[in-house]
PDB file of C-alpha atoms in Angstrom:
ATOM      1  CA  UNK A   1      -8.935 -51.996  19.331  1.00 88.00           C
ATOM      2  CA  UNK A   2      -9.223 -51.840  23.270  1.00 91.00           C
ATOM      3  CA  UNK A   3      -6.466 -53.878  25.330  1.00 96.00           C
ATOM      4  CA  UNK A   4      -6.814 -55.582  27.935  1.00 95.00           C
ATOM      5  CA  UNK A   5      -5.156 -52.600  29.496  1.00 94.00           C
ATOM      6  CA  UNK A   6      -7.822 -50.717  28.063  1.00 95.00           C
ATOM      7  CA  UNK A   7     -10.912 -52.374  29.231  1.00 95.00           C
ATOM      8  CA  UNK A   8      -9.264 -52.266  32.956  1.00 94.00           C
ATOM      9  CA  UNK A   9     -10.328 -48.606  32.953  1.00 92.00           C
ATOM     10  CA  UNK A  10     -13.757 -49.004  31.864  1.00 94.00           C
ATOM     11  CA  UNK A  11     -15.993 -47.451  34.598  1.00 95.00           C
ATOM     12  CA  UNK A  12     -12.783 -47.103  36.916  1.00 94.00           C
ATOM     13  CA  UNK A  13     -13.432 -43.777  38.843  1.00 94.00           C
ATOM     14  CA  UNK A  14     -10.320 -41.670  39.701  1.00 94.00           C
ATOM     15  CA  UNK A  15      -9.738 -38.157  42.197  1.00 96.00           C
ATOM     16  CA  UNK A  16     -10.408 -35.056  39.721  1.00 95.00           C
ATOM     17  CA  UNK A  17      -7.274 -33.276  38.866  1.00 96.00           C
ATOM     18  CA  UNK A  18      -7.271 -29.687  39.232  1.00 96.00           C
ATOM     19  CA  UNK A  19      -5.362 -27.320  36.675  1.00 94.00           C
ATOM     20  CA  UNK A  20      -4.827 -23.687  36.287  1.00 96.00           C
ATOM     21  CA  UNK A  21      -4.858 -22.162  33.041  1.00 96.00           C
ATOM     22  CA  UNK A  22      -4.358 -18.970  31.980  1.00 97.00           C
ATOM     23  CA  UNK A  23      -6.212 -16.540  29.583  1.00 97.00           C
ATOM     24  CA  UNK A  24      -3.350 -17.336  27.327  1.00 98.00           C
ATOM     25  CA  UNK A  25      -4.382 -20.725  27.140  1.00 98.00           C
ATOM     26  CA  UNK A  26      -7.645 -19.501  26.572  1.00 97.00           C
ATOM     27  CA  UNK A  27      -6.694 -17.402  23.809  1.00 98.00           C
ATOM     28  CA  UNK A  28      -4.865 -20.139  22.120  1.00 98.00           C
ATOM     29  CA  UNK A  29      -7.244 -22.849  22.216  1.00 97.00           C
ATOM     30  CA  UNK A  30      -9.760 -20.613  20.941  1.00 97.00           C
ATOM     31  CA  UNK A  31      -7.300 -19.734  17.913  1.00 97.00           C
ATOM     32  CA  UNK A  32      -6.816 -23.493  17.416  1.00 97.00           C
ATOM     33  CA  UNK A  33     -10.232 -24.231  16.772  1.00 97.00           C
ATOM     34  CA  UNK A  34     -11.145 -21.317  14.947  1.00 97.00           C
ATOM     35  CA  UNK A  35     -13.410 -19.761  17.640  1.00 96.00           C
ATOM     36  CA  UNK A  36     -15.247 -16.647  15.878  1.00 95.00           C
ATOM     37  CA  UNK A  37     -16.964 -15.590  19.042  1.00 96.00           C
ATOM     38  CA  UNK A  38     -14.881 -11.787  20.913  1.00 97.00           C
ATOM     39  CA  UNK A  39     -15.403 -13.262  24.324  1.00 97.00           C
ATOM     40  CA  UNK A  40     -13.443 -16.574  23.348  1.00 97.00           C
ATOM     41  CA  UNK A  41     -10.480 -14.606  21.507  1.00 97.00           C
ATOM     42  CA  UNK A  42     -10.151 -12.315  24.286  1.00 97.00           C
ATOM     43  CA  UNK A  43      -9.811 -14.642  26.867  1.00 96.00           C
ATOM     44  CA  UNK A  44     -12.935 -13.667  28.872  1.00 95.00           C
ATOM     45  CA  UNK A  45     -14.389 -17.147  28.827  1.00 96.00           C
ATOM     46  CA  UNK A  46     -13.263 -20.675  27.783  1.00 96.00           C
ATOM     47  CA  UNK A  47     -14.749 -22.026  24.542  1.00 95.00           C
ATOM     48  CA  UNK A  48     -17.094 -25.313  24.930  1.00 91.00           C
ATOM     49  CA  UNK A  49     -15.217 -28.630  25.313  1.00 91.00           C
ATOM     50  CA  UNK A  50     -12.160 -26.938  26.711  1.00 92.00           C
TER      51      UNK A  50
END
């Protein structure tokens, strides 16, 4: 169910928000969603939907 609240952001556009992250990060989202792929477990390159 959308609020009020909710429906206030509908097509509301905001400044992108920039954030580091770290092959660690990389690592563990890949372990998180069961990545298979060498280049996502290593760290070399972010899985899709990051």
């Amino acid at each position: 169910m959308l609020t009020a609240e909710h429906k206030a952001w509908i097509g509301r556009e905001e400044a992108p928000v920039h954030v580091e992250v770290s092959r660690r990060d990389i690592i563990k989202y890949a372990i998180a969603t069961e990545q298979t792929q060498p280049k996502y477990l290593a760290g070399d390159e972010a899985p899709p939907m990051f």
